[in-house]
Short mmCIF file of C-alpha atoms (C1' of nucleotides) in Angstrom, two decimals:
data_model
loop_
_atom_site.label_atom_id
_atom_site.label_comp_id
_atom_site.label_asym_id
_atom_site.label_seq_id
_atom_site.Cartn_x
_atom_site.Cartn_y
_atom_site.Cartn_z
CA UNK A 1161 86.14 72.38 137.61
CA UNK A 1162 81.69 72.56 137.42
CA UNK A 1163 79.98 70.11 135.10
CA UNK A 1164 77.69 71.94 132.25
CA UNK A 1165 75.03 69.46 133.18
CA UNK A 1166 75.69 71.27 137.31
CA UNK A 1167 75.40 74.56 135.64
CA UNK A 1168 72.69 74.08 133.15
CA UNK A 1169 70.77 73.12 136.33
CA UNK A 1170 71.42 75.47 137.89
CA UNK A 1171 72.01 78.75 135.89
CA UNK A 1172 71.23 81.55 138.77
CA UNK A 1173 72.75 80.13 140.78
CA UNK A 1174 76.31 79.98 139.45
CA UNK A 1175 75.55 83.38 138.31
CA UNK A 1176 74.91 84.60 141.75
CA UNK A 1177 77.52 82.87 143.25
CA UNK A 1178 80.39 84.78 140.09
CA UNK A 1179 78.31 88.25 141.63
CA UNK A 1180 79.37 87.13 144.67
CA UNK A 1181 82.50 86.86 143.56
CA UNK A 1182 82.14 90.04 142.50
CA UNK A 1183 81.82 89.46 138.58
CA UNK A 1184 80.58 91.91 137.03
CA UNK A 1185 77.24 91.37 134.66
CA UNK A 1186 79.20 91.55 131.07
CA UNK A 1187 81.06 88.47 132.62
CA UNK A 1188 78.28 86.50 133.70
CA UNK A 1189 78.33 86.42 130.14
CA UNK A 1190 80.34 83.08 130.46
CA UNK A 1191 78.01 80.73 131.95
CA UNK A 1192 75.19 81.28 128.43
CA UNK A 1193 78.22 81.00 126.41
CA UNK A 1194 79.12 77.73 127.62
CA UNK A 1195 75.50 76.45 127.27
CA UNK A 1196 75.03 77.68 124.09
CA UNK A 1197 78.70 75.93 123.30
CA UNK A 1198 77.68 73.00 124.64
CA UNK A 1199 74.63 72.21 122.72
CA UNK A 1200 77.25 72.79 119.17
CA UNK A 1201 78.75 70.30 121.01
CA UNK A 1202 75.96 67.74 121.33
CA UNK A 1203 74.02 68.67 118.26
CA UNK A 1204 78.29 68.06 116.37
CA UNK A 1205 78.66 64.67 118.38
CA UNK A 1206 75.36 63.01 117.78
CA UNK A 1207 75.69 63.54 113.90
CA UNK A 1208 78.64 62.51 114.01
CA UNK A 1209 77.82 59.31 115.37
CA UNK A 1210 75.25 58.83 113.15
CA UNK A 1211 77.58 58.60 110.53
CA UNK A 1212 79.85 56.54 112.57
CA UNK A 1213 77.39 54.29 112.17
CA UNK A 1214 76.34 54.09 109.09
CA UNK A 1215 80.14 53.23 107.88
CA UNK A 1216 79.50 50.79 110.48
CA UNK A 1217 76.96 48.97 109.08
CA UNK A 1218 78.15 49.41 105.52
CA UNK A 1219 81.17 47.69 107.42
CA UNK A 1220 79.33 44.41 108.38
CA UNK A 1221 77.56 44.20 105.29
CA UNK A 1222 81.01 44.10 102.77
CA UNK A 1223 82.05 41.74 105.37
CA UNK A 1224 78.73 39.55 104.94
CA UNK A 1225 79.31 39.69 101.15
CA UNK A 1226 82.84 39.23 101.05
CA UNK A 1227 82.53 35.77 102.22
CA UNK A 1228 80.43 34.47 99.82
CA UNK A 1229 82.17 36.53 97.17
CA UNK A 1230 80.01 39.01 95.67
CA UNK A 1231 82.48 41.19 94.60
CA UNK A 1232 80.95 43.55 92.91
CA UNK A 1233 78.82 44.44 95.41
CA UNK A 1234 81.42 45.11 97.58
CA UNK A 1235 82.59 47.68 95.58
CA UNK A 1236 79.31 49.47 94.59
CA UNK A 1237 79.21 49.69 99.22
CA UNK A 1238 82.65 50.93 99.22
CA UNK A 1239 82.38 53.61 96.35
CA UNK A 1240 79.90 55.46 99.24
CA UNK A 1241 82.50 55.86 102.13
CA UNK A 1242 84.29 58.67 100.99
CA UNK A 1243 81.99 61.32 101.75
CA UNK A 1244 80.73 59.84 104.31
CA UNK A 1245 84.52 59.90 105.60
CA UNK A 1246 84.61 63.73 104.21
CA UNK A 1247 81.42 64.88 106.50
CA UNK A 1248 82.81 63.05 109.76
CA UNK A 1249 86.24 64.79 109.62
CA UNK A 1250 84.34 68.45 108.81
CA UNK A 1251 82.25 67.68 112.29
CA UNK A 1252 85.74 66.63 113.59
CA UNK A 1253 87.69 69.98 113.58
CA UNK A 1254 84.40 71.70 114.48
CA UNK A 1255 83.52 69.45 117.10
CA UNK A 1256 87.98 69.86 118.32
CA UNK A 1257 87.12 73.42 118.82
CA UNK A 1258 83.77 73.58 120.03
CA UNK A 1259 84.98 71.19 122.90
CA UNK A 1260 88.89 72.73 123.29
CA UNK A 1261 87.07 76.50 123.60
CA UNK A 1262 84.15 74.74 126.12
CA UNK A 1263 86.82 73.20 127.99
CA UNK A 1264 88.49 77.23 128.22
CA UNK A 1265 85.49 78.93 129.89
CA UNK A 1266 84.93 75.79 131.71
CA UNK A 1267 87.93 75.87 133.64
CA UNK A 1268 88.35 79.39 134.31
CA UNK A 1269 84.61 79.53 136.22
CA UNK A 1270 84.96 79.47 140.27
CA UNK A 1271 82.93 76.98 142.80
CA UNK A 1272 79.91 78.29 143.62
CA UNK A 1273 80.05 79.65 147.20
CA UNK A 1274 77.40 78.84 149.98
CA UNK A 1275 74.98 80.37 150.84
CA UNK A 1276 76.62 81.11 154.10
CA UNK A 1277 79.58 82.80 152.18
CA UNK A 1278 79.75 87.03 152.95
CA UNK A 1279 79.33 89.61 150.65
CA UNK A 1280 82.50 90.83 150.53
CA UNK A 1281 85.70 92.06 148.02
CA UNK A 1282 89.59 91.84 150.27
CA UNK A 1283 90.18 89.90 153.94
CA UNK A 1284 88.81 93.09 156.00
CA UNK A 1285 84.83 91.93 154.79
CA UNK A 1286 85.65 87.98 156.11
CA UNK A 1287 82.97 87.03 158.42
CA UNK A 1288 84.47 86.17 162.57
CA UNK A 1289 82.96 83.09 163.36
CA UNK A 1290 84.81 83.05 166.66
CA UNK A 1291 86.80 85.68 168.25
CA UNK A 1292 89.18 85.24 171.30
CA UNK A 1293 87.29 85.90 174.31
CA UNK A 1294 90.10 85.26 176.55
CA UNK A 1295 93.05 87.62 177.36
CA UNK A 1296 95.74 87.59 174.88
CA UNK A 1297 98.73 87.13 176.05
CA UNK A 1298 101.12 90.47 178.37
CA UNK A 1299 104.68 90.14 177.41
CA UNK A 1300 107.70 91.13 179.02
CA UNK A 1301 109.49 94.89 178.52
CA UNK A 1302 111.04 95.09 175.85
CA UNK A 1303 109.30 92.33 173.18
CA UNK A 1304 111.11 90.45 170.04
CA UNK A 1305 109.31 89.39 167.26
CA UNK A 1306 110.24 85.82 166.28
CA UNK A 1307 112.84 86.69 163.16
CA UNK A 1308 114.99 88.45 166.47
CA UNK A 1309 114.41 85.55 169.05
CA UNK A 1310 115.16 83.28 166.45
CA UNK A 1311 118.92 84.75 166.18
CA UNK A 1312 119.08 85.20 169.77
CA UNK A 1313 118.14 82.07 170.59
CA UNK A 1314 119.73 80.72 167.55
CA UNK A 1315 117.17 78.40 166.50
CA UNK A 1316 116.75 79.21 163.05
CA UNK A 1317 119.00 81.17 160.41
CA UNK A 1318 117.75 82.84 157.16
CA UNK A 1319 120.88 84.38 156.10
CA UNK A 1320 122.51 80.94 155.74
CA UNK A 1321 119.62 79.41 154.27
CA UNK A 1322 120.18 82.45 151.54
CA UNK A 1323 124.21 80.30 151.18
CA UNK A 1324 122.89 77.10 150.91
CA UNK A 1325 119.39 77.79 148.51
CA UNK A 1326 118.44 81.75 148.32
CA UNK A 1327 115.76 83.48 150.31
CA UNK A 1328 112.68 81.84 152.25
CA UNK A 1329 114.40 79.31 153.15
CA UNK A 1330 115.47 79.25 156.08
CA UNK A 1331 117.94 76.94 158.33
CA UNK A 1332 115.67 76.10 161.43
CA UNK A 1333 119.34 74.48 164.20
CA UNK A 1334 119.15 72.97 167.93
CA UNK A 1335 115.90 73.96 169.70
CA UNK A 1336 114.78 75.03 166.49
CA UNK A 1337 115.15 72.22 164.23
CA UNK A 1338 113.57 70.07 167.69
CA UNK A 1339 110.75 72.27 168.14
CA UNK A 1340 110.30 71.74 164.38
CA UNK A 1341 109.59 67.93 164.65
CA UNK A 1342 108.09 68.36 167.66
CA UNK A 1343 105.10 69.90 166.36
CA UNK A 1344 105.05 67.97 163.67
CA UNK A 1345 104.97 64.52 165.33
CA UNK A 1346 102.27 66.45 167.38
CA UNK A 1347 100.11 67.37 164.92
CA UNK A 1348 100.24 63.99 162.86
CA UNK A 1349 99.28 62.21 166.60
CA UNK A 1350 96.14 64.71 166.92
CA UNK A 1351 95.43 63.47 163.10
CA UNK A 1352 96.19 59.67 163.81
CA UNK A 1353 93.88 60.48 166.85
CA UNK A 1354 91.27 62.01 165.00
CA UNK A 1355 90.71 58.70 163.13
CA UNK A 1356 92.93 59.82 159.83
CA UNK A 1357 95.00 57.46 158.04
CA UNK A 1358 98.73 58.65 157.45
CA UNK A 1359 100.24 59.40 154.06
CA UNK A 1360 103.72 59.24 153.62
CA UNK A 1361 103.64 60.85 150.07
CA UNK A 1362 106.03 62.00 147.30
CA UNK A 1363 107.30 65.03 147.37
CA UNK A 1364 106.97 65.80 143.75
CA UNK A 1365 104.09 65.36 141.74
CA UNK A 1366 103.49 64.41 137.51
CA UNK A 1367 101.54 67.20 135.85
CA UNK A 1368 97.96 64.78 136.05
CA UNK A 1369 97.89 64.97 139.59
CA UNK A 1370 99.11 68.87 140.01
CA UNK A 1371 96.53 68.89 137.04
CA UNK A 1372 93.55 66.97 138.84
CA UNK A 1373 93.79 68.97 142.19
CA UNK A 1374 93.83 72.30 140.16
CA UNK A 1375 97.24 73.93 140.71
CA UNK A 1376 97.62 73.18 136.58
CA UNK A 1377 96.99 75.76 134.93
CA UNK A 1378 95.80 77.72 137.47
CA UNK A 1379 98.67 77.52 139.38
CA UNK A 1380 101.23 76.92 137.16
CA UNK A 1381 103.29 79.60 138.28
CA UNK A 1382 103.45 79.15 142.38
CA UNK A 1383 104.85 75.52 141.99
CA UNK A 1384 108.26 74.63 141.50
CA UNK A 1385 108.83 72.82 138.27
CA UNK A 1386 111.50 70.00 137.74
CA UNK A 1387 112.09 70.26 133.61
CA UNK A 1388 114.45 68.06 132.75
CA UNK A 1389 111.43 65.00 134.16
CA UNK A 1390 108.78 67.01 133.81
CA UNK A 1391 107.85 67.00 137.99
CA UNK A 1392 106.55 69.32 140.39
CA UNK A 1393 107.39 70.12 143.91
CA UNK A 1394 103.88 70.09 145.26
CA UNK A 1395 103.05 73.64 147.26
CA UNK A 1396 100.97 71.79 149.75
CA UNK A 1397 100.61 67.74 150.82
CA UNK A 1398 96.78 67.89 149.22
CA UNK A 1399 98.35 67.13 145.96
CA UNK A 1400 99.52 63.79 146.50
CA UNK A 1401 97.16 62.57 149.52
CA UNK A 1402 93.82 63.85 147.59
CA UNK A 1403 95.91 62.22 143.81
CA UNK A 1404 95.89 58.82 145.68
CA UNK A 1405 91.87 58.36 144.16
CA UNK A 1406 92.49 59.94 141.42
CA UNK A 1407 90.67 57.92 138.80
CA UNK A 1408 88.63 56.07 141.53
CA UNK A 1409 84.93 54.67 141.97
CA UNK A 1410 84.15 53.78 145.47
CA UNK A 1411 81.42 51.91 147.01
CA UNK A 1412 79.09 54.04 149.80
CA UNK A 1413 80.47 52.02 152.24
CA UNK A 1414 83.70 53.26 151.72
CA UNK A 1415 83.16 56.76 153.12
CA UNK A 1416 84.28 58.61 154.52
CA UNK A 1417 87.76 58.98 154.53
CA UNK A 1418 89.90 60.61 156.36
CA UNK A 1419 94.00 61.23 155.64
CA UNK A 1420 96.85 62.88 157.23
CA UNK A 1421 100.42 63.96 155.95
CA UNK A 1422 102.97 65.72 157.10
CA UNK A 1423 105.01 67.22 154.20
CA UNK A 1424 107.85 70.30 153.55
CA UNK A 1425 105.49 72.75 151.82
CA UNK A 1426 107.17 74.57 148.09
CA UNK A 1427 105.78 77.64 146.99
CA UNK A 1428 107.44 80.78 144.16
CA UNK A 1429 104.76 82.92 145.35
CA UNK A 1430 106.63 85.38 143.52
CA UNK A 1431 106.92 89.02 144.05
CA UNK A 1432 105.69 89.74 147.40
CA UNK A 1433 109.07 91.15 149.52
CA UNK A 1434 109.10 93.34 152.52
CA UNK A 1435 108.05 94.09 155.89
CA UNK A 1436 104.85 92.15 156.50
CA UNK A 1437 106.19 89.29 155.15
CA UNK A 1438 109.87 89.35 157.31
CA UNK A 1439 110.71 86.42 159.16
CA UNK A 1440 108.22 83.34 158.76
CA UNK A 1441 105.41 84.76 157.83
CA UNK A 1442 106.00 83.89 154.78
CA UNK A 1443 108.65 81.62 153.25
CA UNK A 1444 109.40 79.60 149.85
CA UNK A 1445 109.41 76.22 152.00
CA UNK A 1446 107.81 75.37 155.33
CA UNK A 1447 106.19 72.21 156.38
CA UNK A 1448 102.68 71.27 157.08
CA UNK A 1449 100.46 68.96 158.44
CA UNK A 1450 97.36 68.12 156.40
CA UNK A 1451 93.55 66.75 156.39
CA UNK A 1452 91.90 65.59 153.88
CA UNK A 1453 88.34 63.73 153.85
CA UNK A 1454 86.47 62.49 151.27
CA UNK A 1455 83.00 62.60 151.62
CA UNK A 1456 79.40 61.19 150.59
CA UNK A 1457 77.45 64.43 149.97
CA UNK A 1458 75.37 64.09 152.49
CA UNK A 1459 78.25 64.39 154.90
CA UNK A 1460 80.32 67.46 153.58
CA UNK A 1461 78.97 69.96 155.58
CA UNK A 1462 79.38 68.22 158.64
CA UNK A 1463 82.99 66.99 158.07
CA UNK A 1464 83.24 70.77 157.26
CA UNK A 1465 82.42 71.56 160.85
CA UNK A 1466 84.61 68.72 162.12
CA UNK A 1467 87.37 69.11 160.71
CA UNK A 1468 86.83 73.11 162.08
CA UNK A 1469 86.47 71.70 165.73
CA UNK A 1470 89.21 69.07 165.25
CA UNK A 1471 92.20 72.14 163.68
CA UNK A 1472 90.63 74.58 167.29
CA UNK A 1473 91.26 71.63 170.04
CA UNK A 1474 95.00 71.34 168.25
CA UNK A 1475 95.10 75.22 168.98
CA UNK A 1476 94.33 74.73 172.06
CA UNK A 1477 96.48 72.66 172.90
CA UNK A 1478 98.54 74.21 172.39
CA UNK A 1479 97.54 77.57 174.30
CA UNK A 1480 97.77 80.00 171.03
CA UNK A 1481 95.04 82.95 170.93
CA UNK A 1482 93.52 82.04 167.73
CA UNK A 1483 90.12 83.58 166.03
CA UNK A 1484 88.55 81.79 162.69
CA UNK A 1485 86.87 83.95 160.23
CA UNK A 1486 84.55 82.59 157.50
CA UNK A 1487 86.13 83.59 153.58
CA UNK A 1488 83.95 86.17 151.91
CA UNK A 1489 83.26 86.04 148.34
CA UNK A 1490 85.99 87.81 147.09
CA UNK A 1491 88.62 86.22 149.50
CA UNK A 1492 87.07 82.74 148.18
CA UNK A 1493 89.44 80.42 146.99
CA UNK A 1494 88.99 79.77 143.51
CA UNK A 1495 88.20 75.87 144.00
CA UNK A 1496 86.21 76.53 146.74
CA UNK A 1497 82.87 76.48 148.09
CA UNK A 1498 83.26 77.65 151.94
CA UNK A 1499 86.60 77.79 153.61
CA UNK A 1500 87.61 78.60 157.78
CA UNK A 1501 90.94 80.28 158.07
CA UNK A 1502 92.04 80.41 161.48
CA UNK A 1503 93.62 83.01 162.75
CA UNK A 1504 96.90 83.41 165.45
CA UNK A 1505 97.74 85.99 167.05
CA UNK A 1506 101.00 87.13 166.90
CA UNK A 1507 101.79 89.15 169.85
CA UNK A 1508 104.66 91.10 169.35
CA UNK A 1509 104.02 91.63 165.91
CA UNK A 1510 100.80 92.50 166.62
CA UNK A 1511 99.58 90.51 164.40
CA UNK A 1512 97.23 88.01 163.05
CA UNK A 1513 98.46 85.23 160.89
CA UNK A 1514 96.72 82.71 158.97
CA UNK A 1515 97.89 79.11 159.50
CA UNK A 1516 95.08 76.93 158.67
CA UNK A 1517 92.72 77.12 156.24
CA UNK A 1518 89.88 74.41 156.17
CA UNK A 1519 87.75 74.34 153.18
CA UNK A 1520 84.48 72.27 151.48
CA UNK A 1521 85.37 71.68 147.42
CA UNK A 1522 81.90 69.86 146.98
CA UNK A 1523 82.21 67.81 143.94
CA UNK A 1524 84.14 70.97 141.83
CA UNK A 1525 87.60 68.71 142.64
CA UNK A 1526 86.51 65.64 142.27
CA UNK A 1527 85.04 66.41 138.83
CA UNK A 1528 88.45 66.87 137.66
CA UNK A 1529 89.95 63.90 139.61
CA UNK A 1530 86.89 61.76 138.34
CA UNK A 1531 87.26 60.56 141.26
CA UNK A 1532 83.52 58.62 141.81
CA UNK A 1533 81.06 56.60 143.71
CA UNK A 1534 78.63 53.60 143.16
CA UNK A 1535 75.33 54.59 145.38
CA UNK A 1536 72.89 51.64 146.03
CA UNK A 1537 71.14 51.79 142.83
CA UNK A 1538 74.32 51.18 141.69
CA UNK A 1539 74.21 55.02 139.70
CA UNK A 1540 77.64 56.89 139.83
CA UNK A 1541 78.09 59.74 141.25
CA UNK A 1542 80.96 62.95 141.86
CA UNK A 1543 82.62 62.33 145.69
CA UNK A 1544 83.52 65.60 148.21
CA UNK A 1545 86.69 66.72 149.15
CA UNK A 1546 87.46 68.31 151.83
CA UNK A 1547 91.09 69.50 153.45
CA UNK A 1548 92.66 71.74 156.05
CA UNK A 1549 95.81 72.32 157.15
CA UNK A 1550 96.52 71.37 160.66
CA UNK A 1551 98.19 72.93 160.94
CA UNK A 1552 100.47 74.72 159.37
CA UNK A 1553 104.33 75.54 161.01
CA UNK A 1554 105.94 78.60 160.30
CA UNK A 1555 103.56 80.91 161.49
CA UNK A 1556 103.26 78.73 164.69
CA UNK A 1557 106.14 78.85 165.55
CA UNK A 1558 106.42 82.63 164.92
CA UNK A 1559 103.55 83.39 167.06
CA UNK A 1560 104.60 80.75 169.61
CA UNK A 1561 107.86 82.29 170.27
CA UNK A 1562 106.48 85.54 170.18
CA UNK A 1563 104.11 85.35 172.65
CA UNK A 1564 105.61 82.61 175.04
CA UNK A 1565 108.41 84.85 175.67
CA UNK A 1566 109.25 85.74 178.81
CA UNK A 1567 112.32 86.54 181.24
CA UNK A 1568 113.71 83.79 181.67
CA UNK A 1569 112.91 82.34 177.89
CA UNK A 1570 110.68 81.13 175.47
CA UNK A 1571 108.57 78.59 177.31
CA UNK A 1572 107.01 75.07 175.60
CA UNK A 1573 103.06 74.84 175.66
CA UNK A 1574 102.95 71.90 178.28
CA UNK A 1575 101.15 68.95 176.03
CA UNK A 1576 104.07 70.32 173.55
CA UNK A 1577 107.07 69.09 176.40
CA UNK A 1578 106.50 65.30 175.51
CA UNK A 1579 107.42 65.79 171.78
CA UNK A 1580 110.67 68.16 172.09
CA UNK A 1581 111.87 66.82 175.80
CA UNK A 1582 112.90 70.52 177.11
CA UNK A 1583 110.28 72.86 178.57
CA UNK A 1584 112.09 76.17 177.82
CA UNK A 1585 114.28 77.58 174.98
CA UNK A 1586 116.89 79.88 176.77
"C1'" G B 580 123.19 55.80 131.70
"C1'" G B 581 123.41 50.02 129.67
"C1'" U B 582 120.48 45.91 127.70
"C1'" G B 583 116.08 43.23 127.35
"C1'" A B 584 110.48 41.78 127.76
"C1'" G B 585 105.90 44.24 128.34
"C1'" G B 586 101.46 47.83 128.57
"C1'" U B 587 93.80 44.24 127.50
"C1'" G B 588 87.66 44.98 132.26
"C1'" G B 589 88.78 45.48 139.73
"C1'" G B 590 92.75 41.74 139.85
"C1'" U B 591 94.98 37.55 137.31
"C1'" G B 592 95.43 36.43 131.93
"C1'" A B 593 93.28 34.49 126.36
"C1'" G B 594 92.76 37.34 122.12
"C1'" U B 595 97.92 38.84 114.87
"C1'" G B 596 91.89 42.17 110.57
"C1'" G B 597 85.19 41.00 110.11
"C1'" C B 598 80.56 36.92 114.01
"C1'" U B 599 85.02 40.90 120.30
"C1'" G B 600 83.13 45.53 124.29
"C1'" A B 601 86.53 41.77 124.81
"C1'" A B 602 87.26 34.45 126.63
"C1'" A B 603 88.18 32.19 131.28
"C1'" C B 604 89.11 32.46 136.73
"C1'" C B 605 89.57 35.80 140.27
"C1'" A B 606 87.76 39.07 143.29
"C1'" C B 607 82.45 41.48 143.64
"C1'" C B 608 77.04 41.97 144.54
"C1'" G B 609 72.17 38.99 144.42
"C1'" G B 610 69.18 34.34 145.00
"C1'" U B 611 69.98 28.59 146.40
"C1'" U B 612 70.42 25.52 149.40
"C1'" U B 613 72.36 25.61 154.78
"C1'" G B 614 71.40 25.54 162.66
"C1'" C B 615 75.35 29.33 161.99
"C1'" U B 616 80.26 30.48 159.34
"C1'" A B 617 82.16 27.81 154.38
"C1'" A B 618 81.69 24.62 150.43
"C1'" A B 619 78.26 23.76 146.41
"C1'" C B 620 75.57 25.76 142.40
"C1'" C B 621 72.49 29.49 139.94
"C1'" G B 622 72.57 35.16 137.93
"C1'" G B 623 74.73 39.71 137.63
"C1'" C B 624 78.88 42.44 137.29
"C1'" G B 625 83.09 48.66 132.79
"C1'" U B 626 83.66 53.97 132.19
"C1'" A B 627 82.08 58.73 129.16
"C1'" C B 628 79.22 60.99 126.14
"C1'" U B 629 74.14 61.29 124.25
"C1'" C B 630 69.63 59.40 122.46
"C1'" U B 631 64.68 57.67 123.71
"C1'" C B 632 61.24 56.54 127.92
"C1'" A B 633 56.85 58.90 133.50
"C1'" A B 634 59.68 54.78 135.26
"C1'" C B 635 61.90 49.94 135.30
"C1'" G B 636 64.36 50.16 130.68
"C1'" G B 637 65.59 50.28 125.46
"C1'" G B 638 69.11 52.53 121.57
"C1'" G B 639 74.10 54.96 119.00
"C1'" U B 640 79.19 56.15 119.78
"C1'" A B 641 83.74 55.79 122.15
"C1'" C B 642 87.39 53.69 124.64
"C1'" C B 643 92.44 47.17 125.09
"C1'" G B 644 98.87 53.08 128.06
"C1'" C B 645 98.66 58.32 124.23
"C1'" G B 646 98.83 60.57 119.52
"C1'" G B 647 98.99 59.32 114.43
"C1'" G B 648 99.03 55.96 110.40
"C1'" U B 649 97.02 52.31 106.74
"C1'" U B 650 91.86 49.55 105.93
"C1'" C B 651 85.05 49.28 103.51
"C1'" G B 652 86.27 47.59 108.73
"C1'" A B 653 91.37 48.04 113.86
"C1'" A B 654 92.61 45.49 120.43
"C1'" U B 655 95.27 43.28 115.60
"C1'" C B 656 98.98 45.68 110.38
"C1'" C B 657 102.37 50.33 110.63
"C1'" C B 658 104.05 55.23 112.66
"C1'" G B 659 105.19 58.51 117.37
"C1'" C B 660 105.32 59.55 122.36
"C1'" C B 661 104.88 58.13 127.08
"C1'" C B 662 104.24 54.10 131.55
"C1'" U B 663 106.03 49.54 133.97
"C1'" C B 664 108.92 45.10 134.97
"C1'" A B 665 113.40 43.09 134.79
"C1'" C B 666 118.70 41.92 134.81
"C1'" C B 667 123.65 44.88 134.64
"C1'" G B 668 126.32 49.35 135.77
"C1'" C B 669 126.45 53.30 139.41
"C1'" C B 670 124.32 54.59 144.63
"C1'" A B 671 121.50 56.04 149.80
#
RNA sequence: GGUGAGGUGGGUGAGUGGCUGAAACCACCGGUUUGCUAAACCGGCGUACUCUCAACGGGGUACCGCGGGUUCGAAUCCCGCCCUCACCGCCA
């Protein structure tokens, strides 16, 4: 959520940002409407504060008079109060309406894209930031997509998942399960080595947490909700990890705060079925290692680059062909100012699969989180937040299986072997 | 699931209707002293919104879990809700 103050001071910038997100001119009126509501809010509050102040001082007078026993003077003052109270009540009602409306509008304004974010409507328009220039994997005759490989080697089982839970809940078994665990450990080790503190977080969060990172109210349908206890299954580790610092005021010297965590991720993602979401490409439960940084505003762009480099190095160690795109205005997430997507080539499907999304949210997220820091002069500012996947497991597994298949079996990348304990799946 | 206790500033914790945005202590920050560290002493130290000032700063309002009520006036009284802790029961 953007601050009104920010909008007020950057009207043109905010409007251009919305244009980049393909809002039409009519939609941009929301900006003026926000400013209009905010000035009404201010006027109402000023007037109300003035009246409250009057009552307060009258009350103090009464306090003094009571002590000296001047009850007739007290009664005179009391008589004036109901009228003031009536005016306060009217202002409160109006103010409440204005405030609610303002809040609604603010919630519907997305973050301002960075100037490097390209124009565009769909993923076709994303900027290819780093292409894959080395040779693509060569597959043997009769190469199989990962879901057939999984069946052939008994690595994971969707039908069994349906029996236990429902569609989109794969059961990993044998070397498939071990591969999953190995990747998690490998990713966590990489992140820890890069200076991220490992967090083992709850898999359910309360509504306050979901609201602070922006899942509520925007993406309520995406989360599984446990009605009885009013808890939400996390769609990403970002939610519990970032919320550790909800309502916190840091010192400047606390930066950077770097955290990583593995969690399963639960996504309802209703309504998308068919060939393009076959196998592990899209599931309701998948595993992911997330990296999160809380940064001083001066350093968040450098931190974004650092996170991109981290993800790169992990993919290189796995020897997977990847490319990086910078998302265009139309593809950019609501809360993000700039996002790099990492895509890994899945050779048998001949498709690029998104495996990581690294974003800088600037103060958009910290505003709702109330994550702030105090500078040397003691002034308080919003911190910057960033996060990225490093990495999402299911699609990594898909491409790893497909790309590394040989006539003898599926070869495990060398760096991963200490974690799997085997070097081939056959 | 049952019973009981309790939610006050970064922490401990005082405060049962006006002089309390809130004692005291600890932590933290600044200073004095000191060969260094420590100790001692002095001073400072909540957040949000808002007005004002070139700026330093100054003013107003709200906030003692959340929401509502009583009252001229509420941290303090009343009602509802939420949460935490302890013990018992059940249990990985």
